[in-house]
Tab-separated table of C-alpha atoms in Angstrom:
chain	number	residue	atom	x	y	z
A	1	MET	CA	2.800	-18.291	-32.399
A	2	ILE	CA	4.284	-16.164	-29.594
A	3	ARG	CA	7.771	-17.388	-30.419
A	4	ASN	CA	7.334	-16.498	-34.110
A	5	LEU	CA	6.075	-13.015	-33.308
A	6	LEU	CA	8.943	-12.370	-30.898
A	7	ARG	CA	11.485	-13.754	-33.355
A	8	ALA	CA	10.169	-11.475	-36.105
A	9	ALA	CA	10.191	-8.466	-33.817
A	10	GLY	CA	13.680	-9.296	-32.580
A	11	LEU	CA	15.092	-9.719	-36.070
A	12	ALA	CA	13.502	-6.486	-37.255
A	13	GLY	CA	14.813	-4.579	-34.293
A	14	GLY	CA	18.196	-6.233	-33.933
A	15	VAL	CA	20.175	-3.571	-35.818
A	16	ALA	CA	18.436	-0.738	-34.012
A	17	LEU	CA	19.190	-2.402	-30.697
A	18	GLY	CA	22.815	-2.801	-31.607
A	19	ALA	CA	22.766	-6.299	-30.202
A	20	LEU	CA	23.498	-8.414	-33.267
A	21	VAL	CA	26.662	-10.507	-33.212
A	22	THR	CA	27.576	-11.987	-36.586
A	23	ALA	CA	30.535	-13.883	-37.966
A	24	ALA	CA	29.441	-14.939	-41.477
A	25	PRO	CA	26.968	-14.046	-44.252
A	26	ALA	CA	23.378	-14.987	-43.480
A	27	GLN	CA	23.223	-17.557	-46.285
A	28	ALA	CA	26.046	-19.547	-44.611
A	29	GLN	CA	24.191	-19.822	-41.302
A	30	ASP	CA	22.239	-22.955	-40.489
A	31	VAL	CA	20.875	-21.691	-37.175
A	32	THR	CA	20.475	-18.428	-35.281
A	33	LEU	CA	20.533	-18.467	-31.486
A	34	ARG	CA	18.935	-15.578	-29.640
A	35	VAL	CA	20.436	-14.922	-26.200
A	36	HIS	CA	18.430	-12.927	-23.656
A	37	HIS	CA	19.633	-11.619	-20.281
A	38	PHE	CA	18.951	-8.891	-17.733
A	39	LEU	CA	22.137	-6.806	-17.395
A	40	PRO	CA	23.402	-3.877	-19.479
A	41	ALA	CA	25.757	-4.962	-22.261
A	42	PRO	CA	28.886	-3.349	-20.696
A	43	ALA	CA	28.567	-5.317	-17.429
A	44	PRO	CA	31.375	-7.872	-16.886
A	45	VAL	CA	29.478	-11.065	-17.692
A	46	PRO	CA	27.802	-9.780	-20.886
A	47	ALA	CA	30.983	-8.072	-22.103
A	48	ASN	CA	33.588	-10.620	-21.045
A	49	PHE	CA	31.705	-13.887	-21.242
A	50	ILE	CA	28.455	-13.850	-23.236
A	51	THR	CA	29.789	-11.875	-26.215
A	52	PRO	CA	33.116	-13.776	-26.408
A	53	TRP	CA	31.220	-17.061	-26.025
A	54	ALA	CA	28.982	-16.087	-28.946
A	55	GLU	CA	31.961	-15.116	-31.094
A	56	LYS	CA	33.732	-18.373	-30.241
A	57	VAL	CA	30.687	-20.471	-31.145
A	58	GLU	CA	30.267	-18.604	-34.419
A	59	ALA	CA	33.932	-19.037	-35.331
A	60	GLU	CA	34.088	-22.725	-34.398
A	61	SER	CA	30.944	-23.433	-36.416
A	62	ASP	CA	32.455	-21.730	-39.479
A	63	GLY	CA	29.615	-19.241	-39.404
A	64	ARG	CA	26.871	-21.851	-39.463
A	65	ILE	CA	25.723	-20.712	-36.021
A	66	ALA	CA	24.843	-17.036	-35.656
A	67	VAL	CA	24.236	-15.558	-32.226
A	68	GLU	CA	22.115	-12.508	-31.473
A	69	ILE	CA	22.477	-11.034	-27.989
A	70	TYR	CA	19.696	-9.021	-26.366
A	71	PRO	CA	20.786	-7.438	-23.055
A	72	ALA	CA	18.746	-5.673	-20.385
A	73	MET	CA	15.523	-7.616	-21.111
A	74	GLN	CA	15.222	-6.060	-24.571
A	75	LEU	CA	12.894	-8.823	-25.759
A	76	GLY	CA	10.440	-8.096	-22.980
A	77	GLY	CA	9.452	-9.545	-19.652
A	78	ALA	CA	11.214	-9.314	-16.305
A	79	PRO	CA	14.270	-11.264	-15.094
A	80	PRO	CA	12.141	-13.917	-13.346
A	81	ASN	CA	10.550	-14.692	-16.745
A	82	LEU	CA	13.831	-15.751	-18.361
A	83	ILE	CA	13.668	-19.378	-17.273
A	84	ASP	CA	10.209	-19.778	-18.793
A	85	GLN	CA	11.284	-17.926	-21.941
A	86	VAL	CA	14.043	-20.436	-22.626
A	87	ARG	CA	12.006	-23.432	-21.509
A	88	ASP	CA	9.121	-22.456	-23.793
A	89	GLY	CA	11.341	-21.620	-26.771
A	90	ILE	CA	10.522	-17.908	-26.853
A	91	VAL	CA	14.297	-17.420	-26.882
A	92	ASP	CA	17.073	-19.929	-27.452
A	93	VAL	CA	19.529	-19.131	-24.643
A	94	VAL	CA	19.285	-17.188	-21.369
A	95	TRP	CA	21.600	-16.149	-18.575
A	96	THR	CA	19.766	-15.840	-15.281
A	97	LEU	CA	19.450	-16.852	-11.622
A	98	PRO	CA	17.473	-19.981	-10.749
A	99	GLY	CA	16.717	-18.212	-7.475
A	100	TYR	CA	14.560	-15.658	-9.302
A	101	THR	CA	11.921	-18.430	-9.530
A	102	PRO	CA	11.594	-19.734	-5.955
A	103	GLY	CA	10.753	-23.387	-5.540
A	104	ARG	CA	11.660	-24.404	-9.101
A	105	PHE	CA	15.270	-25.402	-8.392
A	106	PRO	CA	15.365	-26.553	-4.764
A	107	ARG	CA	18.798	-28.204	-4.821
A	108	ALA	CA	20.383	-25.076	-6.298
A	109	GLU	CA	19.612	-23.259	-3.058
A	110	VAL	CA	22.549	-24.986	-1.371
A	111	PHE	CA	24.704	-22.307	-3.026
A	112	ASP	CA	22.639	-19.567	-1.334
A	113	LEU	CA	23.504	-20.789	2.145
A	114	PRO	CA	25.710	-18.454	4.208
A	115	PHE	CA	29.457	-18.909	4.455
A	116	VAL	CA	29.585	-21.790	1.945
A	117	ALA	CA	31.360	-20.446	-1.145
A	118	ALA	CA	35.001	-19.760	-1.935
A	119	ASP	CA	36.112	-17.543	-4.843
A	120	ALA	CA	33.805	-17.537	-7.857
A	121	GLU	CA	36.044	-19.464	-10.269
A	122	THR	CA	36.710	-22.327	-7.864
A	123	THR	CA	33.120	-22.478	-6.657
A	124	SER	CA	31.857	-22.406	-10.249
A	125	ARG	CA	33.959	-25.466	-11.065
A	126	ALA	CA	32.404	-27.132	-8.049
A	127	ALA	CA	28.967	-25.934	-9.174
A	128	TRP	CA	29.212	-27.742	-12.512
A	129	ARG	CA	30.292	-30.949	-10.829
A	130	PHE	CA	27.488	-30.553	-8.288
A	131	TYR	CA	25.016	-30.020	-11.139
A	132	GLU	CA	26.154	-33.240	-12.821
A	133	GLU	CA	25.836	-35.218	-9.591
A	134	HIS	CA	22.720	-33.697	-8.021
A	135	MET	CA	20.825	-31.116	-10.097
A	136	ARG	CA	20.044	-32.716	-13.445
A	137	GLU	CA	16.499	-33.403	-12.234
A	138	ASP	CA	15.965	-29.731	-11.349
A	139	PHE	CA	17.118	-28.586	-14.810
A	140	ALA	CA	15.541	-31.401	-16.825
A	141	ASP	CA	13.422	-29.119	-19.046
A	142	ILE	CA	16.313	-26.897	-20.205
A	143	HIS	CA	19.877	-27.600	-21.360
A	144	PRO	CA	22.515	-25.948	-19.101
A	145	ILE	CA	25.633	-24.717	-20.872
A	146	ALA	CA	27.231	-23.424	-17.659
A	147	VAL	CA	26.330	-23.080	-14.005
A	148	HIS	CA	28.342	-20.708	-11.876
A	149	VAL	CA	28.360	-18.311	-8.930
A	150	HIS	CA	29.448	-14.737	-8.371
A	151	GLY	CA	32.232	-13.588	-6.070
A	152	PRO	CA	31.775	-12.700	-2.404
A	153	GLY	CA	28.491	-10.978	-1.680
A	154	ASN	CA	28.826	-7.744	0.299
A	155	PHE	CA	26.653	-5.010	1.777
A	156	HIS	CA	26.404	-1.679	-0.056
A	157	MET	CA	24.529	0.709	2.196
A	158	LYS	CA	23.610	4.303	2.760
A	159	ALA	CA	25.229	5.612	5.938
A	160	PRO	CA	25.668	4.475	8.616
A	161	ALA	CA	27.933	1.575	7.740
A	162	VAL	CA	27.189	-2.007	8.747
A	163	GLU	CA	30.037	-2.869	11.103
A	164	SER	CA	28.190	-5.174	13.480
A	165	LEU	CA	25.020	-7.228	13.609
A	166	GLU	CA	23.339	-4.434	15.521
A	167	ASP	CA	23.941	-2.019	12.623
A	168	LEU	CA	21.701	-4.155	10.417
A	169	GLU	CA	18.686	-4.071	12.713
A	170	GLY	CA	15.518	-2.878	10.983
A	171	ARG	CA	17.216	-1.607	7.832
A	172	ALA	CA	15.616	-2.299	4.451
A	173	VAL	CA	18.069	-4.380	2.437
A	174	ARG	CA	17.519	-5.843	-1.019
A	175	GLY	CA	18.155	-9.557	-1.411
A	176	PRO	CA	18.176	-11.555	-4.656
A	177	THR	CA	16.658	-14.899	-3.685
A	178	ARG	CA	14.409	-16.637	-1.173
A	179	MET	CA	17.239	-17.950	0.968
A	180	ILE	CA	19.244	-14.738	0.979
A	181	THR	CA	16.239	-12.667	2.014
A	182	ARG	CA	15.691	-15.241	4.755
A	183	LEU	CA	19.305	-14.744	5.809
A	184	LEU	CA	18.872	-10.968	5.951
A	185	GLU	CA	15.735	-11.326	8.048
A	186	THR	CA	17.420	-13.773	10.414
A	187	LEU	CA	20.247	-11.285	10.940
A	188	GLY	CA	17.820	-8.492	11.832
A	189	ALA	CA	17.331	-6.603	8.580
A	190	THR	CA	14.049	-5.926	6.802
A	191	PRO	CA	14.537	-7.888	3.571
A	192	VAL	CA	13.225	-6.649	0.241
A	193	GLY	CA	13.371	-9.202	-2.556
A	194	MET	CA	13.986	-7.880	-6.073
A	195	PRO	CA	16.000	-8.636	-9.205
A	196	VAL	CA	19.237	-6.691	-9.469
A	197	PRO	CA	18.150	-4.312	-12.291
A	198	GLN	CA	15.692	-2.685	-9.860
A	199	VAL	CA	18.400	-1.805	-7.336
A	200	PRO	CA	19.500	1.639	-8.626
A	201	GLU	CA	15.989	3.090	-8.761
A	202	SER	CA	15.094	1.565	-5.403
A	203	LEU	CA	18.177	3.155	-3.834
A	204	SER	CA	17.572	6.541	-5.434
A	205	ARG	CA	13.948	6.572	-4.249
A	206	ASN	CA	14.886	5.395	-0.736
A	207	VAL	CA	12.797	2.255	-1.115
A	208	ILE	CA	15.775	0.400	0.337
A	209	ASP	CA	18.654	1.450	2.587
A	210	GLY	CA	21.074	-0.793	0.763
A	211	THR	CA	21.640	-4.030	-1.054
A	212	VAL	CA	23.710	-7.184	-1.011
A	213	ILE	CA	25.520	-7.828	-4.291
A	214	PRO	CA	29.077	-8.665	-5.335
A	215	TRP	CA	31.406	-5.821	-6.189
A	216	GLU	CA	31.533	-6.606	-9.916
A	217	VAL	CA	27.914	-5.651	-10.662
A	218	THR	CA	28.077	-2.369	-8.711
A	219	ARG	CA	29.996	-0.749	-11.561
A	220	ALA	CA	27.341	-1.332	-14.230
A	221	LEU	CA	24.573	-0.249	-11.853
A	222	ARG	CA	26.532	2.770	-10.512
A	223	VAL	CA	25.809	1.630	-6.970
A	224	ALA	CA	28.853	3.402	-5.484
A	225	GLU	CA	27.216	6.707	-6.452
A	226	LEU	CA	24.010	5.826	-4.615
A	227	VAL	CA	25.427	4.584	-1.301
A	228	ASP	CA	28.059	5.797	1.159
A	229	THR	CA	29.365	2.582	2.693
A	230	HIS	CA	30.313	-0.981	1.843
A	231	THR	CA	30.862	-3.984	4.111
A	232	GLU	CA	33.082	-6.941	3.251
A	233	PHE	CA	33.716	-10.166	5.169
A	234	GLY	CA	36.955	-11.817	6.197
A	235	GLY	CA	37.601	-15.532	6.329
A	236	ASP	CA	37.899	-18.069	3.517
A	237	ARG	CA	34.167	-18.340	2.805
A	238	SER	CA	31.993	-15.541	1.450
A	239	PHE	CA	29.015	-14.144	3.342
A	240	TYR	CA	26.836	-15.424	0.532
A	241	THR	CA	26.740	-16.154	-3.173
A	242	THR	CA	24.064	-17.466	-5.506
A	243	LEU	CA	23.857	-19.747	-8.510
A	244	PHE	CA	23.485	-18.602	-12.140
A	245	VAL	CA	22.668	-20.681	-15.190
A	246	PHE	CA	23.537	-20.092	-18.843
A	247	ALA	CA	21.105	-22.408	-20.569
A	248	MET	CA	19.642	-23.341	-23.958
A	249	ASN	CA	16.167	-24.450	-24.937
A	250	ARG	CA	16.321	-28.241	-24.895
A	251	ASP	CA	14.507	-28.695	-28.210
A	252	THR	CA	16.808	-26.174	-29.877
A	253	TYR	CA	19.869	-28.026	-28.583
A	254	GLU	CA	18.602	-31.479	-29.488
A	255	GLY	CA	17.494	-30.275	-32.919
A	256	LEU	CA	20.964	-29.138	-33.934
A	257	PRO	CA	22.909	-31.203	-36.465
A	258	ASP	CA	25.497	-33.409	-34.778
A	259	ASP	CA	28.435	-31.223	-35.797
A	260	LEU	CA	26.802	-28.028	-34.531
A	261	ARG	CA	25.711	-29.683	-31.299
A	262	ALA	CA	29.352	-30.669	-30.872
A	263	VAL	CA	30.312	-26.986	-31.094
A	264	ILE	CA	27.894	-26.153	-28.270
A	265	ASP	CA	29.203	-29.102	-26.247
A	266	ALA	CA	32.785	-27.900	-26.697
A	267	ASN	CA	31.736	-24.558	-25.230
A	268	SER	CA	29.805	-25.985	-22.298
A	269	GLY	CA	30.629	-27.646	-19.016
A	270	ILE	CA	33.144	-27.184	-16.238
A	271	GLU	CA	35.633	-25.002	-18.111
A	272	THR	CA	32.886	-22.724	-19.411
A	273	SER	CA	31.450	-22.483	-15.891
A	274	ALA	CA	34.909	-21.618	-14.543
A	275	TRP	CA	35.273	-18.981	-17.276
A	276	VAL	CA	32.160	-17.122	-16.100
A	277	GLY	CA	33.233	-17.394	-12.467
A	278	ARG	CA	36.664	-16.013	-13.353
A	279	VAL	CA	35.034	-13.065	-15.153
A	280	MET	CA	33.068	-12.286	-12.009
A	281	ASP	CA	36.157	-12.551	-9.813
A	282	GLU	CA	38.108	-10.254	-12.135
A	283	GLY	CA	35.279	-7.721	-12.130
A	284	ASP	CA	35.379	-7.212	-8.363
A	285	ALA	CA	38.603	-5.186	-7.995
A	286	PRO	CA	37.882	-2.450	-10.601
A	287	ALA	CA	34.399	-1.937	-9.190
A	288	ARG	CA	35.754	-1.745	-5.637
A	289	GLU	CA	38.300	0.842	-6.752
A	290	ILE	CA	35.469	3.120	-7.902
A	291	ALA	CA	34.085	3.135	-4.354
A	292	VAL	CA	37.556	3.844	-2.950
A	293	GLU	CA	38.076	6.738	-5.364
A	294	ARG	CA	34.732	8.226	-4.348
A	295	GLY	CA	35.790	8.148	-0.703
A	296	ASN	CA	33.098	5.699	0.348
A	297	ALA	CA	33.707	3.936	3.649
A	298	ILE	CA	34.596	0.220	3.483
A	299	ALA	CA	34.196	-1.874	6.629
A	300	ILE	CA	35.368	-5.448	7.117
A	301	ILE	CA	33.614	-7.962	9.362
A	302	ASP	CA	36.328	-10.172	10.818
A	303	GLY	CA	37.540	-11.871	13.970
A	304	GLU	CA	35.063	-12.212	16.821
A	305	GLU	CA	32.442	-10.182	14.982
A	306	LEU	CA	32.643	-12.542	12.012
A	307	THR	CA	32.101	-15.468	14.386
A	308	ARG	CA	28.978	-13.721	15.695
A	309	TRP	CA	27.609	-13.420	12.137
A	310	GLN	CA	28.386	-17.047	11.349
A	311	GLU	CA	26.623	-18.226	14.494
A	312	ALA	CA	23.649	-15.918	13.889
A	313	ALA	CA	23.277	-17.359	10.375
A	314	GLU	CA	23.132	-21.001	11.498
A	315	PRO	CA	19.293	-21.048	11.782
A	316	VAL	CA	19.100	-20.299	8.044
A	317	VAL	CA	20.888	-23.546	7.265
A	318	ALA	CA	18.717	-25.468	9.714
A	319	SER	CA	15.525	-24.044	8.218
A	320	TRP	CA	16.643	-24.932	4.680
A	321	ILE	CA	17.403	-28.490	5.714
A	322	ALA	CA	13.893	-28.740	7.181
A	323	ASP	CA	12.358	-27.278	3.995
A	324	MET	CA	14.158	-29.813	1.839
A	325	GLU	CA	13.270	-32.729	4.093
A	326	ASP	CA	9.601	-31.783	3.635
A	327	GLN	CA	10.183	-32.309	-0.120
A	328	GLY	CA	11.943	-35.622	0.384
A	329	ILE	CA	15.387	-34.164	-0.347
A	330	ASP	CA	18.378	-35.067	1.836
A	331	ALA	CA	19.702	-31.543	2.304
A	332	GLN	CA	22.517	-32.437	4.672
A	333	ALA	CA	23.854	-34.857	2.071
A	334	LEU	CA	23.814	-32.015	-0.492
A	335	ILE	CA	25.674	-29.701	1.893
A	336	ASP	CA	28.270	-32.368	2.623
A	337	SER	CA	28.690	-33.195	-1.064
A	338	LEU	CA	29.203	-29.565	-2.055
A	339	ALA	CA	31.765	-29.115	0.730
A	340	ALA	CA	33.682	-32.180	-0.450
A	341	ILE	CA	33.617	-31.153	-4.121
A	342	LEU	CA	34.684	-27.613	-3.258
A	343	ALA	CA	37.562	-28.902	-1.118
A	344	GLU	CA	38.741	-31.015	-4.058
A	345	GLU	CA	38.611	-28.039	-6.386
A	346	GLU	CA	40.513	-25.847	-3.923
A	347	ALA	CA	43.206	-28.515	-3.721
A	348	ARG	CA	43.718	-28.543	-7.521
């Protein structure tokens, strides 16, 4: 009943929302997929992955699949609700963070550990392989199309800049997931957990002193206008990243005719995951340039100071291993497996 009401409301409002993507007359379409996500439509992933993915699926299905895209939570709810919306069939496809629903995807948290990830494209390739080897159980009630990460996570703060561990002490910093807020707390900050769409208002109202996010999303959220400083990290591993999933309702997927399911399959998997990661990598530089043009200060944690941060973050890894062991999960084996897969992908 809820799904039918939402579908009717979405179809009636689709033109007004300007979110309808079509490639063929309605009578030629066998199925309509409604995609729901939390970012504004111009942000890099919606503009350069979700919309092109929809157009590609429509074209390769000869118009028998239509895709409607609803950005910025236009169908209602909050970002943490997206997983349940796709699981329950309220929508057909979502793009979201597993970490917005703590405890539901325990193995996915390996990607939230500090100083683990490389660039987003390479790590996203590794993420799909890791999903196939270790995370199918976690995602059993939905059908992942892609799993991926964002580029290096950085600090974006009101002055003063974070140039050392001491500069973080007591400052209210937004974090996206359970493990990343734990990391912030371990390093001396006062963590504030919230989905990314809440960041601009929280900065403008001084609810937080800053946030950790990758560069690419700062452009859509106009973060460079709300802070004075940014802090990046040297080395070949990012301070943090987190895992995203682009996933379909399992019943919707399994109910497709064989030829249409084949279209979805051809636009799923490791190459699709790498595509999203590449979009996030490519979005970093233009967003960073906005901060440079505004004259914002950009600090880099490197050398001995970087070593201090890496050592200070080690208890986060130890605590996660202990958490997983309490659930009967061999966390060290997951860490070792991800490191091995990532090394193989870097060597490609």
